[in-house]
Coordinates of N, CA and C in Angstrom, one line a residue:
M30 N -31.5 2.8 14.2 CA -30.1 3.4 14.5 C -29.5 2.4 15.5
F31 N -28.4 2.3 14.6 CA -26.9 1.4 15.5 C -26.7 1.4 16.9
K32 N -26.0 0.8 17.8 CA -25.8 1.1 19.1 C -25.0 0.2 19.3
V33 N -23.5 0.1 20.2 CA -22.5 -0.6 20.8 C -23.4 -2.1 21.3
N34 N -22.4 -2.7 20.5 CA -22.3 -4.0 20.5 C -23.5 -4.8 19.4
D35 N -23.8 -3.9 18.6 CA -24.9 -4.3 17.4 C -23.7 -5.1 16.3
I36 N -24.4 -6.4 15.8 CA -23.6 -6.5 15.1 C -23.9 -6.4 13.5
V37 N -22.8 -6.1 12.3 CA -23.5 -5.0 11.5 C -22.3 -5.3 10.1
K38 N -22.5 -5.6 8.9 CA -21.8 -5.3 8.0 C -21.8 -4.2 7.0
V39 N -21.0 -4.0 6.1 CA -20.7 -3.0 5.1 C -22.0 -3.5 3.9
K40 N -22.4 -2.7 3.8 CA -24.0 -2.7 2.6 C -23.0 -3.5 1.0
N41 N -23.7 -4.4 0.4 CA -23.1 -4.8 -0.9 C -23.7 -4.0 -1.7
M42 N -23.4 -2.5 -1.7 CA -23.6 -1.6 -2.4 C -23.7 -1.4 -3.7
P43 N -24.1 -0.5 -4.9 CA -23.9 -0.9 -6.3 C -22.3 -0.5 -6.3
L44 N -22.3 0.5 -5.9 CA -20.0 1.3 -5.8 C -20.3 0.6 -4.3
P45 N -19.1 -0.1 -4.8 CA -17.9 -0.1 -3.8 C -17.8 1.1 -2.6
V46 N -17.7 0.5 -1.0 CA -16.9 1.6 0.0 C -15.5 1.5 -0.2
L47 N -15.3 2.9 -0.1 CA -13.7 2.9 -0.1 C -13.3 3.4 1.0
A48 N -12.4 2.9 1.9 CA -11.5 3.7 2.5 C -10.9 5.1 2.1
E49 N -10.9 5.6 3.0 CA -10.8 7.3 3.0 C -9.0 6.9 2.5
D50 N -8.8 7.7 1.0 CA -7.6 8.0 0.7 C -7.3 6.6 0.4
H51 N -7.7 5.6 0.2 CA -7.2 4.4 -0.3 C -8.3 3.4 -0.9
K52 N -8.5 2.9 -1.9 CA -9.1 2.5 -2.7 C -9.0 0.6 -2.6
T53 N -10.0 0.5 -1.1 CA -10.3 -0.4 -0.8 C -11.7 -0.7 -0.7
D54 N -12.0 -2.2 -1.6 CA -13.4 -2.3 -1.6 C -14.0 -3.1 -0.6
M55 N -14.5 -2.7 0.7 CA -15.0 -2.8 1.9 C -16.4 -3.2 1.9
R56 N -16.9 -3.6 0.8 CA -18.4 -4.4 0.8 C -18.2 -5.6 1.6
N57 N -19.2 -6.2 2.5 CA -19.7 -7.0 3.0 C -18.8 -7.3 4.2
W58 N -17.6 -6.3 4.6 CA -16.8 -6.5 5.6 C -18.1 -6.5 6.9
Q59 N -17.6 -7.5 8.2 CA -18.5 -7.4 9.0 C -17.8 -6.9 10.4
G60 N -18.5 -7.0 11.7 CA -17.8 -7.0 12.8 C -19.3 -6.1 13.8
V61 N -18.7 -6.0 14.8 CA -19.3 -5.2 16.2 C -18.8 -4.0 16.5
V62 N -20.0 -3.1 16.1 CA -20.0 -1.7 16.7 C -19.8 -1.7 17.7
T63 N -18.4 -0.6 18.2 CA -17.9 -0.3 19.6 C -17.9 1.0 20.1
E64 N -18.6 2.1 18.7 CA -18.5 3.3 19.3 C -19.3 3.8 17.8
V65 N -20.6 4.9 18.4 CA -21.0 5.7 17.5 C -21.1 7.0 17.8
H66 N -20.6 8.0 16.9 CA -20.6 9.6 17.2 C -21.5 9.9 15.9
H67 N -22.2 10.9 16.7 CA -23.3 11.8 15.9 C -22.4 13.1 15.5
A68 N -21.7 13.2 14.6 CA -21.1 14.4 13.5 C -22.0 15.6 13.5
S69 N -23.5 15.5 13.0 CA -24.0 16.3 12.4 C -25.6 15.6 12.6
E70 N -26.3 16.8 12.7 CA -27.6 16.1 12.3 C -28.1 14.9 11.7
D71 N -27.5 15.3 10.5 CA -27.6 13.9 9.1 C -26.3 13.3 9.0
V72 N -25.3 13.2 9.6 CA -24.0 12.2 9.4 C -23.8 12.3 11.2
T73 N -24.0 10.5 11.0 CA -23.5 9.9 11.9 C -22.4 8.9 12.1
Y74 N -21.2 8.1 12.4 CA -20.2 7.8 12.1 C -20.1 6.6 13.4
V75 N -20.1 5.2 12.8 CA -19.8 4.1 13.7 C -18.8 3.5 13.5
V76 N -18.0 3.0 14.5 CA -16.7 2.8 14.5 C -17.2 0.7 14.5
V77 N -16.5 0.0 13.5 CA -16.9 -1.3 13.4 C -15.6 -2.2 14.0
R78 N -15.4 -3.0 14.8 CA -14.5 -3.7 15.2 C -14.9 -4.9 14.4
F79 N -13.7 -5.3 13.4 CA -13.9 -6.6 13.2 C -14.0 -8.2 12.9
D80 N -14.2 -8.8 12.2 CA -14.6 -10.3 13.1 C -13.5 -11.2 12.8
S81 N -13.4 -11.9 12.6 CA -12.2 -13.0 12.6 C -12.3 -13.3 11.1
I82 N -13.1 -13.5 10.9 CA -13.7 -14.0 9.1 C -12.8 -12.7 8.5
T83 N -13.6 -11.4 8.7 CA -13.1 -9.9 8.1 C -11.4 -10.2 8.1
L84 N -10.8 -10.3 9.2 CA -9.5 -10.3 9.6 C -8.7 -10.9 8.7
R85 N -9.2 -12.1 8.6 CA -8.6 -13.4 8.1 C -8.2 -13.2 6.6
A86 N -9.6 -12.2 5.6 CA -9.2 -11.9 4.7 C -8.8 -10.6 4.4
I87 N -8.6 -9.9 5.1 CA -8.2 -8.4 4.8 C -6.9 -8.2 3.6
P88 N -6.8 -7.4 2.7 CA -6.1 -7.1 1.9 C -4.5 -6.9 2.3
K89 N -3.5 -7.2 1.7 CA -2.1 -7.0 2.5 C -1.9 -5.2 2.3
A90 N -3.0 -4.8 1.0 CA -2.7 -3.3 0.7 C -3.6 -2.6 2.0
F91 N -4.4 -3.1 2.5 CA -4.9 -2.4 3.3 C -4.0 -2.4 5.1
L92 N -3.9 -3.4 5.2 CA -2.3 -3.3 6.0 C -1.3 -2.5 6.2
V93 N -0.7 -2.5 4.8 CA 0.1 -1.5 4.7 C -0.5 0.2 4.8
Y94 N -1.1 0.3 4.7 CA -2.1 1.5 4.4 C -2.3 2.1 6.1
S95 N -2.9 1.1 6.7 CA -3.1 1.3 8.2 C -2.0 1.8 9.0
A96 N -1.2 0.9 8.3 CA 0.2 1.2 8.9 C 1.1 2.4 9.0
R97 N 0.6 2.7 7.6 CA 0.9 4.5 7.4 C 0.6 5.8 8.0
I98 N -0.6 5.3 8.1 CA -1.4 6.7 8.5 C -1.1 6.2 10.3
E99 N -0.5 5.6 11.0 CA -0.2 4.9 12.2 C -1.9 4.7 12.9
E100 N -2.8 3.7 11.9 CA -4.0 3.4 12.8 C -4.1 2.2 12.6
V101 N -5.1 1.5 13.4 CA -4.9 0.2 13.7 C -5.9 -0.4 12.3
F102 N -6.0 -1.5 12.3 CA -6.5 -2.5 10.9 C -7.6 -3.0 11.6
W103 N -7.7 -3.3 12.6 CA -9.0 -3.6 12.7 C -10.2 -3.6 13.5
E104 N -10.3 -1.8 13.3 CA -11.5 -1.5 13.2 C -11.6 -0.1 12.6
Y105 N -12.8 0.3 11.5 CA -13.0 1.3 10.9 C -14.1 2.0 11.5
A106 N -13.8 3.2 10.9 CA -15.2 4.6 11.2 C -15.6 4.4 9.9
F107 N -17.0 4.1 9.8 CA -18.5 4.2 8.9 C -19.1 5.4 8.8
R108 N -19.7 5.7 7.7 CA -21.0 6.7 7.8 C -21.9 5.2 8.1
A109 N -22.9 5.6 9.2 CA -23.9 4.9 9.5 C -24.8 4.6 8.2
T110 N -24.8 5.4 7.1 CA -25.7 5.2 5.8 C -25.1 3.8 5.4
A111 N -23.8 3.5 5.4 CA -23.0 2.3 4.5 C -23.1 0.7 5.4
L112 N -23.7 0.9 6.5 CA -23.9 0.1 7.3 C -25.2 -1.0 7.7
E113 N -25.3 -2.1 7.7 CA -26.9 -2.8 8.0 C -26.4 -3.5 9.3
K114 N -27.6 -4.1 9.8 CA -27.4 -5.2 11.0 C -27.3 -6.4 10.4
T115 N -26.7 -7.3 11.0 CA -26.9 -8.6 10.9 C -26.5 -10.0 11.8
E116 N -26.5 -11.0 11.6 CA -25.8 -11.9 12.5 C -24.8 -12.1 12.5
A117 N -23.9 -12.4 14.3 CA -22.6 -13.0 14.5 C -22.1 -14.5 13.2
R118 N -20.6 -14.5 13.2 CA -20.6 -15.1 12.3 C -19.3 -16.3 12.8
D119 N -19.0 -15.6 14.4 CA -17.6 -16.5 14.7 C -17.9 -16.1 16.8
K120 N -17.3 -16.8 17.4 CA -17.3 -16.1 18.7 C -16.9 -14.8 19.1
P121 N -17.3 -14.1 19.8 CA -16.8 -12.5 20.5 C -15.3 -12.2 20.3
N122 N -14.8 -13.2 20.6 CA -13.4 -13.2 21.0 C -12.4 -13.5 20.2
D123 N -13.1 -14.2 18.9 CA -12.3 -15.1 18.1 C -11.1 -13.9 17.2
W124 N -11.5 -12.6 17.3 CA -10.8 -11.5 16.6 C -9.4 -11.0 17.0
K125 N -9.7 -11.8 18.1 CA -8.3 -11.2 19.2 C -7.1 -11.9 18.7
K126 N -7.3 -13.3 18.0 CA -6.6 -14.4 17.7 C -6.0 -13.9 16.7
V127 N -6.6 -13.3 15.6 CA -6.6 -13.1 14.6 C -5.9 -11.9 14.2
K128 N -6.3 -10.7 15.0 CA -5.4 -9.4 15.2 C -3.5 -10.0 15.9
K129 N -4.0 -10.8 16.9 CA -2.7 -10.8 17.2 C -1.5 -11.4 16.3
L130 N -2.5 -12.4 15.6 CA -1.4 -13.0 14.4 C -1.3 -11.7 12.9
L131 N -1.8 -11.6 12.9 CA -1.5 -10.3 11.7 C -0.7 -9.1 12.3
L132 N -0.8 -8.9 13.8 CA -0.1 -8.2 14.1 C 1.6 -8.5 14.2
A133 N 2.0 -9.8 14.4 CA 3.1 -10.7 14.1 C 4.0 -11.0 12.5
S134 N 2.9 -10.7 11.6 CA 2.9 -11.3 10.3 C 4.1 -10.3 9.7
E135 N 4.5 -10.9 8.9 CA 5.8 -10.1 8.2 C 5.3 -8.6 7.3
T136 N 3.8 -8.8 6.4 CA 3.4 -7.6 6.2 C 3.2 -6.5 7.2
W137 N 2.4 -6.9 8.1 CA 2.1 -5.5 9.3 C 4.3 -5.1 9.5
V138 N 5.0 -6.2 10.1 CA 6.3 -6.1 10.7 C 7.1 -5.1 9.6
Q139 N 6.9 -5.6 8.4 CA 7.8 -4.6 7.5 C 7.4 -3.5 7.0
A140 N 5.6 -3.4 7.1 CA 4.9 -2.4 6.4 C 5.3 -1.0 7.7
V141 N 5.5 -1.4 8.7 CA 5.8 -0.3 9.7 C 6.9 0.0 10.1
A142 N 7.9 -0.9 9.7 CA 9.4 -0.3 9.7 C 9.8 0.4 8.0
S143 N 9.0 0.4 7.0 CA 9.0 0.8 6.0 C 8.3 2.5 5.9
W144 N 7.7 2.7 6.6 CA 7.1 3.9 7.1 C 8.0 4.7 8.0
K145 N 8.5 3.8 9.0 CA 9.7 4.7 9.6 C 10.6 5.1 9.5
R146 N 11.0 4.4 8.1 CA 12.2 4.4 7.5 C 12.0 5.7 6.3
I147 N 10.7 6.1 6.2 CA 10.4 6.7 4.7 C 10.1 7.9 5.4
D148 N 9.2 8.1 6.5 CA 8.9 9.3 7.2 C 10.4 9.9 7.9
D149 N 11.4 9.1 8.7 CA 12.8 9.7 8.3 C 13.4 10.4 7.8
L150 N 13.6 9.4 6.1 CA 13.9 10.6 5.4 C 13.2 11.7 4.4
L151 N 12.5 11.5 4.7 CA 11.6 13.2 4.1 C 11.7 14.2 5.4
L152 N 11.7 13.6 6.5 CA 12.2 14.6 7.5 C 13.2 15.1 7.4
E153 N 14.4 14.5 6.8 CA 15.8 15.0 7.2 C 16.1 15.6 5.3
I154 N 15.0 15.4 4.3 CA 15.2 16.0 2.9 C 14.6 17.6 3.3
G155 N 13.4 17.3 4.2 CA 12.8 18.8 4.5 C 11.6 19.1 3.2
S156 N 12.3 19.9 2.4 CA 10.9 20.5 1.6 C 10.7 19.3 0.6
E157 N 9.1 19.6 0.6 CA 8.4 18.4 -0.5 C 9.0 18.5 -1.9
S158 N 9.4 19.9 -2.4 CA 9.6 19.8 -3.7 C 10.7 19.2 -3.9
D159 N 11.8 18.6 -2.8 CA 13.1 18.1 -3.2 C 13.2 16.9 -2.8
Y160 N 11.6 16.0 -2.8 CA 11.9 14.5 -2.5 C 12.6 13.8 -3.1
L161 N 12.0 13.9 -4.6 CA 12.7 13.1 -5.5 C 14.2 13.5 -5.8
D162 N 15.0 14.3 -5.4 CA 15.9 14.3 -5.8 C 16.4 14.2 -4.3
G163 N 15.8 14.1 -3.4 CA 16.7 13.3 -2.2 C 16.4 11.9 -2.0
W164 N 15.6 11.3 -2.8 CA 15.4 10.0 -3.0 C 16.3 9.3 -3.8
L165 N 16.9 10.5 -5.0 CA 17.6 9.9 -5.4 C 18.9 9.6 -5.1
M166 N 19.4 11.3 -4.3 CA 21.0 11.0 -3.7 C 21.0 10.0 -2.3
H167 N 19.9 9.1 -1.9 CA 19.5 8.3 -0.9 C 20.2 7.1 -1.6
L168 N 19.1 6.6 -2.5 CA 19.4 5.6 -3.4 C 20.7 5.3 -4.0
E169 N 21.5 6.6 -4.4 CA 22.5 6.1 -5.3 C 23.6 5.9 -4.1
A170 N 23.5 6.4 -2.6 CA 24.5 6.1 -1.9 C 24.2 4.6 -1.5
V171 N 23.1 4.0 -1.3 CA 23.4 3.1 -0.2 C 23.2 1.7 -1.6
F172 N 22.9 1.9 -2.9 CA 22.2 0.9 -3.9 C 23.2 -0.5 -3.6
Q173 N 23.4 -1.1 -4.0 CA 24.6 -2.4 -4.4 C 23.7 -3.2 -5.3
H174 N 24.4 -3.5 -6.5 CA 23.8 -4.2 -7.4 C 25.0 -5.4 -7.8
P175 N 24.2 -5.9 -8.7 CA 22.6 -6.5 -9.0 C 22.0 -7.0 -8.1
V176 N 20.8 -6.7 -8.4 CA 19.7 -7.4 -7.7 C 18.5 -7.5 -8.6
R177 N 17.9 -8.7 -8.3 CA 16.8 -9.4 -9.0 C 15.1 -9.0 -8.7
A178 N 14.8 -8.3 -9.7 CA 13.5 -8.3 -9.5 C 12.5 -8.9 -10.4
M179 N 10.9 -8.1 -10.6 CA 10.2 -8.9 -11.2 C 9.2 -7.3 -11.7
Y180 N 9.4 -7.3 -12.8 CA 8.5 -6.6 -13.9 C 7.1 -6.3 -13.4
I181 N 6.3 -5.2 -13.1 CA 4.8 -5.3 -12.6 C 4.3 -4.2 -13.2
G182 N 4.6 -3.7 -14.4 CA 4.0 -2.8 -15.2 C 3.7 -2.7 -16.5
S183 N 3.0 -2.2 -17.4 CA 2.1 -2.7 -18.2 C 3.3 -3.4 -19.0
P184 N 2.8 -4.0 -20.2 CA 3.7 -4.9 -21.5 C 4.2 -3.5 -22.2
F185 N 5.5 -4.1 -22.7 CA 6.2 -2.6 -23.3 C 6.9 -3.7 -24.2
D186 N 7.3 -3.7 -25.4 CA 7.5 -4.1 -26.4 C 7.6 -5.6 -26.1
H187 N 8.7 -6.5 -26.0 CA 8.5 -7.8 -25.5 C 8.5 -8.2 -24.2
I188 N 8.3 -6.8 -23.4 CA 8.5 -7.1 -21.6 C 7.5 -7.5 -21.3
Y189 N 7.5 -7.8 -20.4 CA 5.7 -8.4 -20.0 C 5.5 -8.4 -18.7
F190 N 4.2 -8.3 -18.0 CA 4.2 -8.6 -16.1 C 4.5 -10.0 -15.9
G191 N 5.6 -9.5 -14.8 CA 6.1 -10.8 -14.5 C 7.6 -11.3 -14.6
A192 N 7.8 -10.2 -15.7 CA 9.0 -11.1 -16.5 C 10.5 -10.5 -15.4
Q193 N 11.3 -11.4 -15.1 CA 12.3 -11.5 -14.2 C 13.5 -10.5 -15.1
V194 N 14.1 -9.3 -13.7 CA 15.1 -8.7 -14.8 C 16.0 -8.5 -13.3
T195 N 17.4 -7.9 -13.8 CA 17.9 -7.4 -13.0 C 18.1 -5.7 -13.2
I196 N 18.6 -5.1 -11.5 CA 18.7 -4.3 -11.5 C 19.9 -3.5 -11.7
T197 N 20.7 -3.0 -12.3 CA 22.0 -2.7 -12.3 C 22.1 -1.1 -12.3
E198 N 21.4 -0.4 -12.2 CA 21.7 1.3 -12.2 C 20.6 2.0 -11.4
I199 N 21.1 2.6 -10.6 CA 20.0 4.1 -10.4 C 20.7 4.9 -11.4
L200 N 19.3 5.4 -12.0 CA 19.7 6.6 -12.8 C 18.9 7.8 -12.6
G201 N 18.1 8.6 -13.4 CA 17.9 9.9 -13.0 C 16.0 9.8 -12.6
F202 N 15.4 11.0 -12.7 CA 14.1 11.1 -12.6 C 13.2 11.7 -13.2
D203 N 12.4 11.6 -13.6 CA 11.3 13.0 -14.2 C 10.0 13.0 -13.0
H204 N 9.4 14.0 -13.1 CA 8.3 14.5 -11.8 C 6.7 13.4 -12.4
T205 N 6.9 12.7 -13.7 CA 5.9 12.1 -13.8 C 5.9 10.6 -13.3
W206 N 7.2 10.0 -13.8 CA 7.7 8.6 -14.0 C 8.3 8.2 -12.5
G207 N 9.3 9.1 -11.5 CA 9.9 9.2 -10.5 C 11.1 8.7 -11.3
I208 N 11.5 8.0 -10.0 CA 13.4 7.5 -10.2 C 13.3 6.4 -11.4
F209 N 14.0 6.4 -12.5 CA 14.4 5.8 -13.3 C 15.6 4.7 -12.9
V210 N 15.4 3.3 -13.3 CA 16.6 2.4 -13.0 C 17.0 1.9 -14.4
E211 N 18.3 1.2 -14.6 CA 18.5 0.0 -15.8 C 18.3 -0.8 -15.4
V212 N 18.2 -1.6 -16.0 CA 18.1 -2.8 -15.8 C 18.0 -3.7 -17.3
E213 N 18.4 -5.1 -16.9 CA 19.1 -6.1 -17.9 C 17.8 -7.3 -18.1
F214 N 17.3 -7.4 -18.8 CA 16.3 -8.4 -19.6 C 16.1 -9.3 -20.6
D215 N 16.2 -10.2 -21.0 CA 16.3 -11.0 -22.4 C 17.3 -10.6 -22.7
G216 N 18.4 -10.1 -22.5 CA 19.6 -9.7 -23.4 C 19.7 -8.4 -24.0
H217 N 18.7 -7.4 -23.3 CA 18.2 -5.8 -23.3 C 18.7 -5.6 -22.3
T218 N 19.1 -4.5 -22.5 CA 19.3 -3.2 -21.4 C 18.2 -2.0 -21.5
M219 N 17.3 -1.6 -20.5 CA 16.5 -0.7 -20.7 C 16.1 0.0 -19.7
E220 N 15.4 1.2 -19.5 CA 15.3 1.9 -18.2 C 13.9 1.8 -17.9
V221 N 13.5 1.5 -16.8 CA 12.0 1.3 -16.1 C 12.1 2.3 -14.8
P222 N 10.9 2.4 -14.9 CA 11.0 3.1 -13.2 C 10.5 2.2 -12.2
L223 N 11.2 2.7 -11.4 CA 11.6 1.9 -10.2 C 10.8 0.9 -9.7
Y224 N 9.3 2.1 -9.2 CA 7.8 1.8 -8.6 C 7.1 0.3 -9.6
M225 N 8.2 0.0 -10.6 CA 7.3 -0.8 -11.7 C 7.9 -2.1 -11.4
L226 N 8.6 -2.3 -10.0 CA 9.7 -3.3 -10.4 C 9.8 -3.9 -8.7
E227 N 9.0 -5.1 -8.8 CA 8.8 -6.0 -7.3 C 10.1 -6.5 -7.0
I228 N 10.3 -6.3 -5.7 CA 12.3 -6.6 -5.8 C 12.1 -8.4 -5.2
Q229 N 13.4 -9.0 -5.4 CA 12.9 -10.4 -5.4 C 14.1 -11.1 -4.9
E230 N 14.7 -9.9 -3.9 CA 15.9 -10.1 -2.9 C 15.6 -9.7 -1.5
E231 N 15.9 -10.2 -0.7 CA 15.9 -10.1 0.9 C 17.4 -9.3 1.4
G232 N 16.9 -8.2 2.3 CA 18.4 -7.9 3.0 C 18.2 -6.4 3.0
N233 N 18.8 -6.0 3.6 CA 19.4 -4.4 4.1 C 19.6 -3.7 3.3
H234 N 20.4 -4.4 1.9 CA 20.7 -3.9 0.8 C 19.4 -3.7 -0.2
T235 N 18.4 -4.1 0.1 CA 17.2 -3.8 -0.6 C 16.2 -3.1 0.1
F236 N 16.4 -2.7 1.2 CA 15.0 -1.7 1.6 C 15.2 -0.4 1.3
C237 N 16.0 0.4 0.9 CA 16.0 1.3 0.5 C 15.1 1.6 -1.0
L238 N 15.1 0.1 -2.6 CA 14.4 0.3 -3.1 C 12.9 -0.1 -2.7
R239 N 12.5 -0.6 -2.3 CA 11.5 -0.9 -1.4 C 10.6 -0.2 -0.9
D240 N 11.1 0.8 0.2 CA 10.8 1.7 0.5 C 10.2 2.9 -0.4
Y241 N 11.9 3.2 -1.6 CA 11.2 4.0 -2.4 C 9.5 3.5 -3.2
A242 N 9.5 2.2 -3.8 CA 8.5 1.7 -4.4 C 6.9 2.0 -3.4
L243 N 6.8 1.8 -2.3 CA 5.9 2.0 -1.8 C 5.6 3.5 -1.4
W244 N 6.7 4.2 -1.2 CA 6.7 5.9 -1.2 C 5.6 6.3 -2.7
H245 N 6.7 5.9 -3.6 CA 6.4 6.2 -4.5 C 4.7 6.2 -5.0
T246 N 4.5 4.4 -4.9 CA 3.1 4.2 -5.6 C 2.2 4.9 -5.1
D247 N 2.1 5.1 -3.5 CA 1.4 6.1 -2.8 C 1.1 7.1 -3.3
E248 N 2.1 7.7 -3.4 CA 2.2 9.1 -3.2 C 2.3 9.6 -5.1
Y249 N 2.8 9.8 -5.8 CA 3.2 9.9 -7.0 C 2.3 8.8 -8.3
I250 N 2.1 8.0 -7.8 CA 1.8 6.7 -9.2 C 0.8 7.9 -10.4
P251 N 1.3 7.6 -11.5 CA 0.5 8.5 -13.0 C -0.6 8.1 -13.1
E252 N -1.3 8.8 -13.5 CA -2.7 8.6 -14.0 C -3.1 8.4 -14.8
H253 N -1.7 8.4 -16.2 CA -1.7 7.7 -17.2 C -0.5 6.9 -17.7
M254 N -0.8 6.2 -18.7 CA 0.7 5.7 -18.7 C 1.4 5.9 -20.1
G255 N 2.1 6.4 -20.2 CA 3.1 6.7 -21.7 C 3.9 5.9 -21.8
K256 N 4.7 5.6 -23.0 CA 5.6 5.0 -23.6 C 7.0 5.2 -22.6
L257 N 7.4 3.7 -22.4 CA 8.9 3.8 -21.5 C 9.6 4.0 -22.0
R258 N 10.5 4.4 -21.4 CA 11.7 4.3 -22.0 C 12.5 3.1 -22.0
G259 N 13.7 3.2 -23.1 CA 14.5 1.8 -23.3 C 14.6 1.1 -24.3
F260 N 15.2 0.3 -24.9 CA 15.5 -0.7 -25.8 C 15.9 0.1 -27.2
G261 N 16.7 0.6 -26.9 CA 17.7 1.6 -27.4 C 17.1 3.3 -27.5
S262 N 15.8 3.5 -27.5 CA 15.5 4.7 -27.7 C 16.1 5.8 -27.1
S263 N 15.8 7.0 -27.5 CA 16.6 8.0 -26.9 C 15.9 9.0 -26.5
D264 N 14.5 8.9 -25.9 CA 13.4 9.2 -25.3 C 14.4 10.2 -23.9

C-alpha cells in the first residue's frame, strides 16, 4: 500500500487513465504521494503531486479543465489501483518552479478569466433551457465583424481543417450544433458552427467568441457529424 512521500506513476495500462469528466490520457504521469484516503474497504484514493517533468508536458486542455472546475492542476486524486511505485526523476522542489511558470502562463490566466466570464453569463441567463438563447443575444450584442478565424472542423466540400476564414455575421442556432456564424472562405459564403472555429485575433472584441467556443465544446459537442449547412444549400 502507498504512503505519503512515496514516488509513484500512473500505470501504463492497455486502457488510458482518464481524468474524471475530461478525456485526458494520464498514463505514466508521475509524482509524489501527498495524501492517502480510504474511501471504503475496497477503494483507496491517493493524491499525487506531479513532478516537474510531468508538469512541463501537461496538456493545455488539462489546464483549461482544471481552471473550469476550480481545481489545482499540479495534483490529482487517483485510485490506488491505477498507480505503481517508481524512482524520483527530479529534485524534490523542482515542481514549484514549473508550477509558478504555469500559473503565470497565458493558457492558465486566459482559462480562469474565460470561465469566470462564462459563469457570470450563465448566472445572468438563469435557466439552463435558455442558455443558447442567452448566448445568441450576448454574441449579437458584442460581436464586431469581421474577425479572422481558422476552421478546425471536419472537411466539407472544399473547406478543410486549417482553412483561414473570416467571420462576418452571427446567425441562429440549433440544439445539435449550437450557434452558427456566417463566414467567407475562398470566394464562398457559408454557415458553420461557431465552435468549429479557432479565433485568430486577440482583443476584447473576440473574448465572447472564444468563451462561447470553450463552453460549447465542453458542454454540447455533438456525438455525430452530419452535413454542415452552406455553399448555397437550403438546409
